[in-house]
Coordinates of C-alpha atoms in Angstrom, one line a residue:
Chain O
M1 CA -10.4 15.4 -9.5
C2 CA -12.6 16.5 -6.6
F3 CA -9.8 17.7 -4.5
L4 CA -8.5 20.0 -7.3
T5 CA -11.8 21.8 -7.6
Q6 CA -12.1 21.9 -3.8
G7 CA -8.7 23.5 -3.5
L8 CA -9.6 25.9 -6.4
G9 CA -12.6 27.1 -4.4
I10 CA -10.5 27.8 -1.4
A11 CA -7.9 29.6 -3.4
M12 CA -10.5 31.7 -5.2
T13 CA -12.2 32.9 -2.0
I14 CA -8.8 34.0 -0.7
N15 CA -8.2 35.9 -3.9
K16 CA -11.6 37.6 -3.5
D17 CA -10.8 38.6 0.0
Q18 CA -7.4 40.0 -0.7
K19 CA -8.5 42.1 -3.6
S20 CA -4.8 42.6 -4.5
T21 CA -2.6 41.5 -7.3
S22 CA -0.8 38.8 -5.3
I23 CA -1.7 35.3 -6.3
S24 CA -2.3 32.4 -3.9
P25 CA 0.1 29.5 -3.8
F26 CA -2.6 27.3 -5.2
R27 CA -3.3 29.6 -8.2
H28 CA 0.5 29.8 -8.8
G29 CA 0.6 26.0 -8.7
L30 CA -2.3 25.7 -11.1
N31 CA -0.7 28.1 -13.6
S32 CA 2.6 26.2 -13.6
L33 CA 0.7 22.9 -13.9
L34 CA -1.1 24.1 -17.0
R35 CA 2.3 25.0 -18.6
K36 CA 3.7 21.5 -18.0
R37 CA 3.0 19.3 -21.0
V38 CA 3.6 15.9 -19.2
A39 CA 1.3 16.9 -16.3
M40 CA -1.4 18.0 -18.6
S41 CA -1.4 14.8 -20.7
V42 CA -1.4 12.8 -17.5
I43 CA -4.4 14.7 -16.2
I44 CA -6.3 14.2 -19.5
V45 CA -5.6 10.4 -19.4
L46 CA -6.8 10.3 -15.8
L47 CA -9.9 12.4 -16.6
I48 CA -10.8 10.0 -19.4
V49 CA -10.4 6.9 -17.2
Y50 CA -12.5 8.5 -14.4
V51 CA -15.2 9.7 -16.8
V52 CA -15.4 6.2 -18.4
G53 CA -15.6 4.7 -14.9
L54 CA -18.2 7.0 -13.5
F55 CA -20.4 6.7 -16.6
A56 CA -19.9 2.9 -17.0
P57 CA -23.7 2.1 -17.1
L58 CA -24.0 4.4 -20.2
I59 CA -20.9 3.3 -22.0
A60 CA -20.8 -0.5 -21.5
P61 CA -22.4 -2.3 -24.4
Y62 CA -23.5 -5.4 -22.5
S63 CA -24.4 -6.3 -18.9
Y64 CA -21.3 -7.3 -16.8
S65 CA -22.8 -10.5 -15.6
E66 CA -24.5 -11.6 -18.9
T67 CA -23.0 -15.0 -19.8
D68 CA -23.0 -16.5 -23.3
L69 CA -21.8 -20.1 -22.9
M70 CA -22.0 -20.7 -26.7
N71 CA -19.4 -18.0 -27.2
T72 CA -16.6 -18.4 -24.6
Q73 CA -13.0 -17.2 -25.0
S74 CA -13.8 -15.9 -28.4
G75 CA -11.0 -13.5 -28.9
P76 CA -11.6 -10.0 -30.4
T77 CA -14.5 -9.7 -32.8
W78 CA -16.7 -6.8 -34.0
D79 CA -19.3 -7.7 -31.4
H80 CA -16.9 -8.1 -28.5
I81 CA -13.9 -5.9 -29.3
F82 CA -11.8 -7.3 -26.4
G83 CA -13.3 -10.8 -26.8
T84 CA -15.2 -12.8 -24.2
D85 CA -13.9 -14.6 -21.1
R86 CA -14.3 -18.2 -20.0
L87 CA -18.0 -17.7 -19.2
G88 CA -18.7 -15.8 -22.4
R89 CA -18.9 -12.4 -20.7
D90 CA -17.9 -9.4 -22.8
I91 CA -14.4 -8.4 -21.5
F92 CA -14.8 -4.7 -22.7
T93 CA -17.9 -4.3 -20.6
R94 CA -16.3 -5.9 -17.6
I95 CA -13.3 -3.7 -17.9
I96 CA -15.5 -0.5 -17.9
W97 CA -17.3 -1.7 -14.8
G98 CA -14.1 -2.7 -13.2
I99 CA -12.8 0.8 -13.8
Q100 CA -15.9 2.1 -12.1
T101 CA -15.1 -0.1 -9.0
T102 CA -11.5 1.2 -8.8
V103 CA -12.5 4.8 -9.4
I104 CA -15.2 4.8 -6.7
I105 CA -12.8 3.2 -4.3
T106 CA -10.1 5.8 -4.9
I107 CA -12.6 8.6 -4.5
V108 CA -14.2 7.1 -1.3
G109 CA -10.7 6.2 0.1
L110 CA -9.3 9.6 -0.6
I111 CA -12.2 11.5 0.9
T112 CA -12.7 9.4 4.0
G113 CA -9.2 8.4 4.8
S114 CA -6.5 10.8 3.8
L115 CA -8.5 13.9 3.2
I116 CA -11.0 14.1 6.0
L117 CA -9.2 12.0 8.6
G118 CA -5.6 12.8 7.7
V119 CA -6.0 16.5 7.2
S120 CA -8.2 17.2 10.2
L121 CA -6.0 15.1 12.6
G122 CA -2.9 16.7 11.2
L123 CA -4.4 20.2 11.8
V124 CA -5.4 19.2 15.3
A125 CA -2.0 17.7 16.2
G126 CA 0.0 20.5 14.6
Y127 CA -2.1 23.4 15.9
F128 CA -3.1 22.3 19.4
R129 CA 0.0 20.2 20.1
G130 CA 0.4 18.8 23.6
K131 CA -1.5 15.7 24.6
A132 CA -3.6 15.6 21.4
D133 CA -0.5 15.7 19.3
A134 CA 1.2 13.0 21.3
F135 CA -1.8 10.7 21.2
I136 CA -2.4 11.0 17.5
T137 CA 1.2 10.7 16.5
R138 CA 1.8 7.7 18.8
T139 CA -1.3 5.9 17.5
G140 CA -0.1 6.5 13.9
E141 CA 3.4 5.2 14.7
V142 CA 2.0 2.0 16.1
L143 CA -0.2 1.5 13.0
A144 CA 2.8 2.3 10.8
A145 CA 4.7 -0.6 12.4
F146 CA 2.2 -3.0 10.8
P147 CA 3.2 -4.2 7.3
D148 CA 0.4 -2.4 5.3
I149 CA -0.7 -5.4 3.4
L150 CA -1.1 -7.6 6.5
L151 CA -3.2 -5.0 8.3
I152 CA -5.4 -4.5 5.3
I153 CA -5.8 -8.3 4.9
I154 CA -6.7 -9.0 8.5
L155 CA -9.2 -6.0 8.6
A156 CA -10.8 -7.1 5.3
A157 CA -11.0 -10.7 6.4
T158 CA -12.3 -10.2 9.9
L159 CA -14.7 -7.3 9.3
R160 CA -16.5 -8.6 6.3
P161 CA -18.8 -11.0 8.2
R162 CA -19.7 -8.2 10.6
I163 CA -20.4 -5.7 7.9
V164 CA -22.5 -8.1 5.9
D165 CA -24.6 -8.9 9.0
F166 CA -25.0 -5.2 9.6
A167 CA -26.2 -4.6 6.1
R168 CA -28.6 -7.6 6.3
S169 CA -30.1 -6.2 9.5
I170 CA -30.6 -2.8 7.8
E171 CA -32.3 -4.6 4.9
D172 CA -34.6 -6.5 7.3
S173 CA -35.6 -3.5 9.5
S174 CA -36.0 -1.0 6.7
G175 CA -37.5 -3.3 4.1
I176 CA -35.1 -2.1 1.4
N177 CA -33.8 -5.1 -0.5
G178 CA -30.5 -5.4 -2.4
I179 CA -28.1 -3.5 -0.1
V180 CA -25.9 -6.6 0.2
S181 CA -26.2 -7.6 -3.5
S182 CA -25.6 -4.0 -4.7
G183 CA -21.9 -4.2 -3.8
I184 CA -22.0 -1.4 -1.2
V185 CA -20.7 -3.9 1.4
D186 CA -17.6 -4.5 -0.7
F187 CA -16.9 -0.8 -0.9
A188 CA -17.4 -0.5 2.8
V189 CA -15.1 -3.4 3.6
I190 CA -12.3 -2.0 1.4
G191 CA -12.8 1.6 2.6
I192 CA -12.6 0.6 6.3
A193 CA -9.6 -1.7 5.6
L194 CA -7.8 1.2 4.0
L195 CA -8.7 3.7 6.7
P196 CA -6.1 2.9 9.4
L197 CA -3.3 3.3 6.8
S198 CA -4.3 6.1 4.6
W199 CA -4.5 8.8 7.2
F200 CA -1.1 8.6 8.8
G201 CA 1.1 9.8 6.0
M202 CA -1.2 12.7 5.4
M203 CA -1.5 13.5 9.1
R204 CA 2.2 13.6 9.5
L205 CA 2.6 15.9 6.5
V206 CA -0.1 18.3 7.5
R207 CA 1.1 18.3 11.1
G208 CA 4.6 19.3 10.1
Q209 CA 3.3 22.0 7.8
V210 CA 1.0 23.4 10.4
L211 CA 3.8 23.4 13.0
S212 CA 5.9 25.7 10.8
V213 CA 3.1 27.8 9.3
G214 CA 1.5 28.3 12.8
Q215 CA 4.6 30.2 14.0
R216 CA 4.4 32.8 11.2
E217 CA 3.6 36.4 11.9
Y218 CA 0.3 36.5 10.0
V219 CA -1.1 33.7 12.1
Q220 CA -0.1 35.5 15.3
A221 CA -1.6 38.7 13.9
A222 CA -4.8 36.9 13.2
R223 CA -4.8 35.5 16.7
I224 CA -4.2 39.0 18.2
A225 CA -7.0 40.4 16.1
G226 CA -9.3 38.0 17.9
A227 CA -9.8 35.3 15.2
S228 CA -11.2 32.0 16.5
N229 CA -9.1 28.8 16.4
L230 CA -11.4 27.4 13.6
R231 CA -11.1 30.6 11.6
I232 CA -7.3 30.6 11.9
L233 CA -7.1 26.9 11.0
F234 CA -9.3 27.0 7.9
R235 CA -8.8 30.5 6.6
H236 CA -5.1 31.2 7.4
I237 CA -3.3 27.9 7.8
L238 CA -5.1 25.3 5.6
P239 CA -4.8 27.4 2.3
N240 CA -1.1 27.7 2.9
V241 CA -0.5 24.0 3.4
I242 CA -2.7 22.9 0.5
G243 CA 0.2 22.3 -1.9
P244 CA 1.8 19.4 -0.1
I245 CA -1.7 18.0 0.6
I246 CA -2.4 17.8 -3.1
V247 CA 1.0 16.2 -3.9
S248 CA 0.4 13.6 -1.2
A249 CA -3.2 12.9 -2.3
S250 CA -2.0 12.3 -5.9
F251 CA 0.5 9.6 -4.8
G252 CA -2.1 8.3 -2.4
L253 CA -4.6 7.7 -5.1
G254 CA -2.3 5.5 -7.0
A255 CA -1.7 3.4 -3.9
V256 CA -5.4 3.2 -3.2
A257 CA -6.1 2.0 -6.7
G258 CA -3.4 -0.6 -6.4
T259 CA -4.7 -1.8 -3.1
E260 CA -8.2 -2.3 -4.4
V261 CA -7.0 -4.4 -7.3
F262 CA -4.8 -6.3 -4.9
L263 CA -7.6 -7.1 -2.5
S264 CA -10.0 -8.1 -5.2
F265 CA -7.3 -10.3 -6.8
L266 CA -7.0 -12.1 -3.5
G267 CA -10.8 -12.4 -3.3
L268 CA -11.1 -10.2 -0.2
G269 CA -12.3 -7.1 -2.0
V270 CA -15.1 -6.9 -4.5
Q271 CA -17.0 -10.1 -4.7
P272 CA -18.3 -11.7 -7.9
P273 CA -20.4 -11.2 -9.9
H274 CA -19.4 -7.6 -9.5
P275 CA -16.5 -7.0 -11.9
S276 CA -13.2 -5.7 -10.7
L277 CA -9.9 -5.4 -12.5
G278 CA -8.3 -7.5 -9.8
I279 CA -10.9 -10.3 -10.2
M280 CA -10.3 -10.3 -14.0
I281 CA -6.6 -10.6 -13.5
A282 CA -7.0 -13.4 -11.0
D283 CA -9.3 -15.2 -13.5
V284 CA -6.4 -15.4 -16.0
T285 CA -3.4 -15.8 -13.7
G286 CA -4.3 -16.8 -10.2
R287 CA -6.1 -20.1 -10.8
G288 CA -3.2 -22.6 -11.1
S289 CA -3.1 -24.9 -14.1
S290 CA -6.3 -23.8 -15.7
S291 CA -4.9 -20.2 -15.9
V292 CA -1.8 -21.4 -17.6
S293 CA -3.9 -22.7 -20.5
V294 CA -5.7 -19.3 -20.7
L295 CA -2.4 -17.5 -20.6
T296 CA -1.0 -19.7 -23.4
N297 CA -4.0 -19.6 -25.7
H298 CA -5.6 -16.2 -24.9
P299 CA -3.0 -13.8 -23.5
E300 CA -5.1 -10.9 -24.9
Q301 CA -7.6 -11.5 -22.1
I302 CA -5.2 -10.1 -19.5
L303 CA -3.8 -7.3 -21.5
A304 CA -6.5 -4.7 -21.1
P305 CA -7.1 -5.1 -17.3
I306 CA -3.4 -4.9 -16.4
A307 CA -2.9 -2.0 -18.8
I308 CA -5.6 0.0 -17.1
V309 CA -4.2 -0.8 -13.6
W310 CA -0.8 0.2 -14.8
I311 CA -2.0 3.4 -16.4
L312 CA -3.9 4.4 -13.3
I313 CA -1.0 3.9 -10.9
F314 CA 1.6 5.3 -13.3
C315 CA -0.4 8.4 -14.1
W316 CA -1.1 9.2 -10.4
N317 CA 2.6 8.8 -9.6
L318 CA 3.7 10.9 -12.5
L319 CA 1.2 13.6 -11.6
G320 CA 2.5 13.5 -8.0
D321 CA 6.0 14.0 -9.3
A322 CA 5.0 16.9 -11.5
L323 CA 3.1 18.5 -8.6
T324 CA 6.1 18.0 -6.2
D325 CA 8.1 20.1 -8.7
I326 CA 5.5 22.8 -8.7
F327 CA 4.8 23.0 -5.0
N328 CA 8.3 22.4 -3.7
P329 CA 9.8 25.9 -3.2
R330 CA 13.3 24.5 -3.4
S331 CA 12.8 23.3 -7.0
K332 CA 11.4 26.6 -8.3
Chain A
M1 CA 23.8 7.0 21.4
L2 CA 23.2 4.6 24.3
I3 CA 20.1 6.5 25.4
Y4 CA 18.8 6.5 21.9
A5 CA 19.4 2.8 21.5
I6 CA 17.7 2.0 24.8
K7 CA 14.7 4.1 23.9
R8 CA 14.5 2.6 20.5
I9 CA 14.7 -1.0 21.9
L10 CA 12.1 -0.3 24.6
W11 CA 9.7 1.0 21.9
V12 CA 9.6 -2.5 20.3
P13 CA 7.8 -4.5 23.1
L14 CA 5.4 -1.6 23.5
V15 CA 4.5 -1.6 19.8
M16 CA 4.2 -5.3 19.8
L17 CA 1.8 -5.2 22.9
V18 CA -0.5 -2.8 21.1
I19 CA -0.3 -4.7 17.8
A20 CA -1.0 -8.1 19.6
L21 CA -4.0 -6.5 21.3
M22 CA -5.4 -5.3 17.9
V23 CA -4.8 -8.6 16.2
F24 CA -6.3 -10.4 19.2
V25 CA -9.5 -8.3 19.3
L26 CA -9.9 -8.4 15.6
G27 CA -9.4 -12.1 15.4
I28 CA -11.6 -13.1 18.4
Y29 CA -14.3 -10.5 18.2
G30 CA -14.1 -9.1 14.6
P31 CA -15.9 -11.9 12.8
G32 CA -18.4 -12.8 15.6
D33 CA -18.6 -15.6 18.1
P34 CA -15.5 -17.9 17.6
V35 CA -17.4 -20.9 18.9
E36 CA -20.0 -20.5 16.2
V37 CA -17.1 -20.4 13.7
I38 CA -15.5 -23.6 15.1
L39 CA -18.7 -25.6 15.3
G40 CA -20.3 -24.4 12.1
N41 CA -23.3 -26.6 11.3
N42 CA -22.7 -28.8 14.3
Y43 CA -23.7 -25.9 16.6
T44 CA -25.7 -26.9 19.7
E45 CA -25.9 -25.0 23.0
E46 CA -24.3 -27.8 25.1
L47 CA -21.4 -28.3 22.7
A48 CA -20.9 -24.5 22.5
D49 CA -20.8 -24.2 26.3
S50 CA -18.4 -27.0 26.8
L51 CA -16.1 -25.6 24.1
R52 CA -16.2 -22.2 25.6
E53 CA -15.2 -23.6 28.9
K54 CA -12.4 -25.7 27.4
K55 CA -11.0 -22.8 25.4
G56 CA -11.3 -20.4 28.3
L57 CA -13.6 -18.1 26.4
N58 CA -15.6 -17.4 29.6
D59 CA -12.7 -15.7 31.2
P60 CA -12.5 -11.9 31.2
V61 CA -11.1 -10.5 28.0
Y62 CA -7.8 -9.2 29.5
V63 CA -7.1 -12.7 31.0
Q64 CA -7.6 -14.2 27.5
Y65 CA -5.4 -11.5 25.9
F66 CA -2.5 -12.1 28.3
R67 CA -2.8 -15.8 27.9
Y68 CA -2.7 -15.4 24.1
L69 CA 0.3 -13.1 24.5
G70 CA 2.2 -15.5 26.8
D71 CA 1.5 -18.4 24.6
S72 CA 2.4 -16.7 21.4
I73 CA 5.8 -15.5 22.8
K74 CA 6.5 -19.2 23.4
G75 CA 5.6 -19.9 19.8
D76 CA 2.2 -21.4 20.6
F77 CA -0.5 -19.8 18.5
G78 CA -3.2 -22.1 19.6
E79 CA -5.1 -24.8 17.6
S80 CA -6.3 -24.4 14.1
Y81 CA -10.1 -24.2 13.7
K82 CA -10.1 -26.1 10.4
Y83 CA -7.7 -28.9 11.3
P84 CA -8.7 -29.8 14.9
G85 CA -5.8 -31.2 16.9
K86 CA -3.1 -29.5 14.8
T87 CA -1.3 -26.5 16.2
V88 CA -1.0 -23.4 14.1
S89 CA 2.8 -23.5 14.6
E90 CA 3.3 -26.9 13.0
L91 CA 1.0 -26.1 10.1
L92 CA 2.6 -22.7 9.5
A93 CA 6.3 -23.3 10.0
P94 CA 7.0 -25.1 6.6
K95 CA 5.1 -22.5 4.7
L96 CA 6.9 -19.7 6.4
V97 CA 10.3 -21.2 5.5
V98 CA 9.4 -21.3 1.8
S99 CA 8.1 -17.7 1.8
A100 CA 11.1 -16.4 3.7
K101 CA 13.5 -18.0 1.3
L102 CA 11.8 -16.4 -1.7
F103 CA 11.6 -13.1 0.0
I104 CA 15.2 -13.0 1.0
V105 CA 16.3 -13.8 -2.6
S106 CA 14.0 -11.0 -3.8
I107 CA 15.5 -8.5 -1.3
L108 CA 19.0 -9.4 -2.5
I109 CA 17.9 -8.9 -6.1
S110 CA 16.4 -5.5 -5.5
T111 CA 19.3 -4.2 -3.3
L112 CA 22.1 -5.6 -5.6
F113 CA 20.5 -4.1 -8.7
G114 CA 18.9 -1.0 -7.2
I115 CA 21.9 0.5 -5.5
P116 CA 24.3 0.4 -8.4
L117 CA 21.6 1.6 -10.8
G118 CA 20.7 4.6 -8.8
F119 CA 24.3 5.4 -8.1
Y120 CA 25.2 5.1 -11.8
A121 CA 22.3 7.4 -12.8
A122 CA 23.4 10.1 -10.3
I123 CA 27.1 10.2 -11.3
K124 CA 26.0 10.3 -15.0
Q125 CA 23.7 13.3 -14.4
G126 CA 23.6 15.6 -17.4
T127 CA 24.0 12.7 -19.8
P128 CA 21.0 10.9 -21.4
I129 CA 21.6 8.0 -19.1
D130 CA 20.2 9.7 -16.0
P131 CA 16.7 10.6 -17.4
L132 CA 16.6 7.2 -19.0
V133 CA 17.2 5.4 -15.7
V134 CA 14.7 7.8 -13.9
S135 CA 11.9 7.1 -16.4
L136 CA 12.7 3.4 -16.3
T137 CA 12.3 3.3 -12.5
L138 CA 9.1 5.3 -12.7
I139 CA 7.7 2.8 -15.2
I140 CA 8.9 -0.3 -13.2
Y141 CA 7.6 1.2 -9.9
A142 CA 4.1 1.6 -11.3
M143 CA 4.1 -2.0 -12.6
P144 CA 2.1 -4.1 -10.2
V145 CA 3.4 -7.7 -9.8
F146 CA 0.3 -9.0 -11.5
L147 CA 1.5 -7.2 -14.6
T148 CA 5.2 -8.3 -14.4
A149 CA 4.4 -11.9 -13.6
P150 CA 2.2 -12.8 -16.6
F151 CA 4.6 -11.0 -18.9
L152 CA 7.6 -12.9 -17.6
I153 CA 5.7 -16.2 -17.8
I154 CA 4.6 -15.5 -21.3
I155 CA 8.1 -14.5 -22.5
F156 CA 10.4 -16.8 -20.6
A157 CA 8.3 -19.8 -19.8
L158 CA 5.8 -20.1 -22.6
E159 CA 7.6 -18.6 -25.6
L160 CA 11.2 -19.3 -24.9
G161 CA 10.7 -22.3 -22.6
W162 CA 13.8 -21.5 -20.5
V163 CA 12.1 -22.1 -17.2
P164 CA 9.0 -24.0 -16.0
V165 CA 5.8 -22.0 -15.5
S166 CA 5.2 -22.8 -11.9
G167 CA 6.2 -24.9 -9.0
W168 CA 8.8 -24.8 -6.3
G169 CA 12.0 -26.7 -5.6
G170 CA 13.9 -24.4 -3.2
I171 CA 15.8 -21.3 -4.1
F172 CA 18.5 -23.0 -6.2
D173 CA 15.9 -24.4 -8.5
S174 CA 15.3 -22.9 -11.9
R175 CA 11.6 -22.4 -11.0
S176 CA 12.5 -19.8 -8.4
I177 CA 14.1 -17.4 -10.9
L178 CA 11.0 -15.8 -12.3
P179 CA 9.2 -15.3 -9.0
A180 CA 12.2 -13.8 -7.3
I181 CA 12.7 -11.3 -10.1
T182 CA 9.0 -10.4 -10.1
V183 CA 9.0 -9.7 -6.4
G184 CA 12.3 -7.8 -6.5
M185 CA 11.4 -5.6 -9.5
P186 CA 9.5 -2.8 -7.7
G187 CA 12.2 -2.9 -5.0
I188 CA 14.8 -2.2 -7.6
A189 CA 12.9 0.9 -8.7
V190 CA 12.4 2.2 -5.2
I191 CA 16.0 1.6 -4.1
A192 CA 17.4 3.0 -7.3
R193 CA 15.4 6.2 -6.9
L194 CA 16.5 6.6 -3.3
M195 CA 20.1 5.9 -4.1
R196 CA 20.0 8.4 -7.0
A197 CA 18.6 11.2 -4.8
S198 CA 21.0 10.4 -2.0
T199 CA 24.0 10.4 -4.3
L200 CA 23.0 13.7 -5.9
D201 CA 22.6 15.1 -2.4
V202 CA 26.1 14.0 -1.4
L203 CA 27.6 15.2 -4.7
G204 CA 26.5 18.7 -4.0
Q205 CA 28.1 18.9 -0.6
E206 CA 31.2 20.9 0.2
F207 CA 33.4 18.1 1.3
I208 CA 33.1 16.6 -2.2
T209 CA 34.2 19.9 -3.8
F210 CA 37.0 20.0 -1.3
A211 CA 38.1 16.5 -2.1
K212 CA 38.2 17.3 -5.8
A213 CA 40.1 20.5 -5.1
K214 CA 42.6 18.6 -3.0
G215 CA 43.3 16.6 -6.1
V216 CA 41.8 13.3 -5.1
S217 CA 41.3 11.2 -8.3
R218 CA 37.8 11.2 -9.8
R219 CA 37.5 7.5 -9.2
D220 CA 38.3 7.8 -5.5
V221 CA 36.0 10.8 -5.0
I222 CA 33.1 8.8 -6.5
Y223 CA 33.6 5.5 -4.8
K224 CA 35.2 6.4 -1.5
H225 CA 33.7 9.8 -0.7
V226 CA 30.4 9.8 -2.5
G227 CA 29.5 6.2 -2.5
K228 CA 30.1 5.5 1.2
N229 CA 28.1 8.6 2.3
A230 CA 25.3 8.1 -0.2
I231 CA 24.5 4.5 0.8
L232 CA 23.8 5.4 4.5
P233 CA 20.4 7.1 4.1
V234 CA 19.3 4.4 1.8
V235 CA 19.9 1.8 4.5
T236 CA 17.3 3.4 6.8
V237 CA 14.5 3.1 4.3
L238 CA 15.3 -0.4 3.2
G239 CA 13.1 -1.8 5.9
L240 CA 10.2 0.2 4.6
S241 CA 10.6 -0.7 1.0
F242 CA 10.7 -4.4 2.0
S243 CA 7.3 -4.1 3.8
G244 CA 6.1 -2.6 0.5
M245 CA 7.3 -5.7 -1.4
L246 CA 5.3 -8.0 0.9
G247 CA 2.0 -7.7 -0.9
G248 CA 3.8 -8.5 -4.2
A249 CA 5.3 -11.6 -2.7
L250 CA 1.9 -12.9 -1.7
I251 CA 0.5 -12.4 -5.3
V252 CA 3.6 -13.9 -6.8
E253 CA 3.2 -17.0 -4.7
L254 CA -0.3 -17.4 -5.9
I255 CA 0.5 -16.9 -9.6
F256 CA 3.5 -19.2 -9.6
G257 CA 2.0 -21.8 -7.4
I258 CA 4.6 -21.6 -4.7
P259 CA 3.6 -23.5 -1.5
G260 CA 4.2 -20.6 0.8
V261 CA 2.2 -18.5 3.2
A262 CA -0.1 -16.9 0.6
R263 CA -2.2 -19.8 -0.4
F264 CA -2.3 -21.0 3.2
A265 CA -3.4 -17.6 4.5
L266 CA -6.1 -17.3 1.9
D267 CA -7.5 -20.7 2.6
A268 CA -7.5 -19.8 6.3
I269 CA -9.4 -16.6 5.6
F270 CA -12.0 -18.3 3.5
S271 CA -12.5 -21.1 6.0
R272 CA -12.5 -18.5 8.8
D273 CA -9.5 -20.2 10.5
Y274 CA -8.7 -17.1 12.6
P275 CA -5.9 -18.4 14.8
I276 CA -3.8 -18.9 11.6
I277 CA -4.6 -15.5 10.3
M278 CA -3.7 -13.9 13.6
A279 CA -0.4 -15.9 13.8
I280 CA 0.6 -14.8 10.3
T281 CA -0.2 -11.1 11.0
L282 CA 1.7 -11.3 14.3
I283 CA 4.7 -13.0 13.0
G284 CA 4.9 -10.8 9.9
T285 CA 4.6 -7.6 12.0
A286 CA 7.2 -8.8 14.6
T287 CA 9.7 -9.6 11.8
L288 CA 9.2 -6.1 10.3
V289 CA 9.4 -4.3 13.6
I290 CA 12.6 -6.1 14.6
A291 CA 14.1 -5.6 11.1
N292 CA 13.4 -1.9 11.4
L293 CA 15.0 -1.8 14.8
I294 CA 18.2 -3.5 13.5
V295 CA 18.3 -1.1 10.6
D296 CA 17.9 1.9 12.8
L297 CA 20.6 0.8 15.2
L298 CA 22.9 -0.1 12.4
Y299 CA 22.5 3.3 10.9
V300 CA 23.4 5.0 14.2
L301 CA 26.4 2.7 14.4
L302 CA 27.6 3.4 10.9
D303 CA 27.1 7.1 10.7
P304 CA 29.6 9.0 13.0
R305 CA 27.6 12.2 12.7
I306 CA 24.6 10.7 14.4
R307 CA 26.7 8.7 16.8
Y308 CA 28.3 11.8 18.2
S309 CA 25.4 14.2 17.9
N310 CA 23.3 11.9 20.1
D311 CA 25.9 11.8 22.8
N312 CA 25.3 15.5 23.8

């Protein structure tokens, strides 16, 4: 929800400046959002998932890697409410930690990729135009020609050894142990693999918005009044294009969550023993004949992980739809 | 029209050059020294030097790049690291055929179900059918294939026993039904949503009102005037939605044990067999780029408004 509060801050500062009764586009959007029942329930569900994920260490009853070989595939009991997996690990605990993985990836992916990179490149391309615009747009078009999944796979596959080596060298030189085993490397691999894709949609969107907003009278007035480029960009243009940015970010988060689960399912994302919803799903479905027996005898093992993945993607898409209705002037 | 077509066609080799460069640099330099990867534990200085000489790794990078480019256009993607003596092409070709067959059936499923569904929802706007279809597509669209696949397996293979759980026997085998549906499902949702939006857009336009006013029967208005015009914009985005289905196809192959590219690519990744990974990326991208080119040109050809507006 970080982008919401961020946007709220921007909108509030504008309101303070204006000292008038007019409300900012963002405040208007927030008001109509609060009135929508579907959107509010979606936001509450997402908030619960994110809070559970971020506070996983406090909520989880067991350790995610603690095995109990005397008690494998137990099915739901009072001690293990979702049962245990083939190594006797508590499924409930692993789901909570898996949520944390996905939640962190969505936040990291959103902030690095689409927000920082996409928005700033879009502002640059739309505002300065000319060569910068041509270069950024062409680069994006070439990257967009890649099938997303193949680019993500080749990046995750080829960069992992390099990133692991880099983390090891930091460990050696700084004397801090456990960087590789902490799982930060996995987050870095997934984050970098998502980077070339996540920025382009956002960039194109922001660029288009800036192109149209940049021609308005108030921007020209600000320029005549002697405002610097940076001030025009961040005080006058950005607040007015924030609506589409939020809509696109909402859809983007669903996609990022899906991609993390996808990569971890393939074994290219988060590495065991760190739990991920993708790994848990792969444990039950992706291991050939042994998984068929699990699927036959213990279908409940896969229920919770896929339900969570589905809820995450579904809620972000639904929220995106609701936000489109709110920010799209034609649908008012 | 002609100028647009030429520009559009010339864009393809340019894109492919850049993509090949990225794939080449990532594949050769991304993971570290390729000679170390090939030799693994047998690494000695002399062996490494002779191998470097043999593979032309001492040449300047651009020479290597253009050699790789020239070879790959001829269909030669080099030798596999893991299976020495076997070319990537002969290893990859049979897997590609299996994957392509499955993917084509899935595309057919998503188009043949998606377009009528979206169209039907749009012409039924105002009745409960429309919101029903819309929420259905939203739900299906958010369903990742690793949710659909186990559910279909549990219901149709394990409970009802209508089809076997996994395996592959070509597209006319009963074992291909579940995987094809699983891959095609999200496509149905995407295409139905696009078709619905496009149909609604056309329905609101003046020439439809005019046709109705002229006394054209409702049936003819819907099928001849609305249907024809609504399908066109959907055609342009088909290429994009197919690229979105690609990831699903990979997962489905793994879950249903289909001997396609997915398992092969993963094995290549884990054994660091980079020539294979590079070849798969390059072939996949080239297919998509060319498919998009065909779609774009078809669109211009089919839509007279664009055909004439581009002439001026």
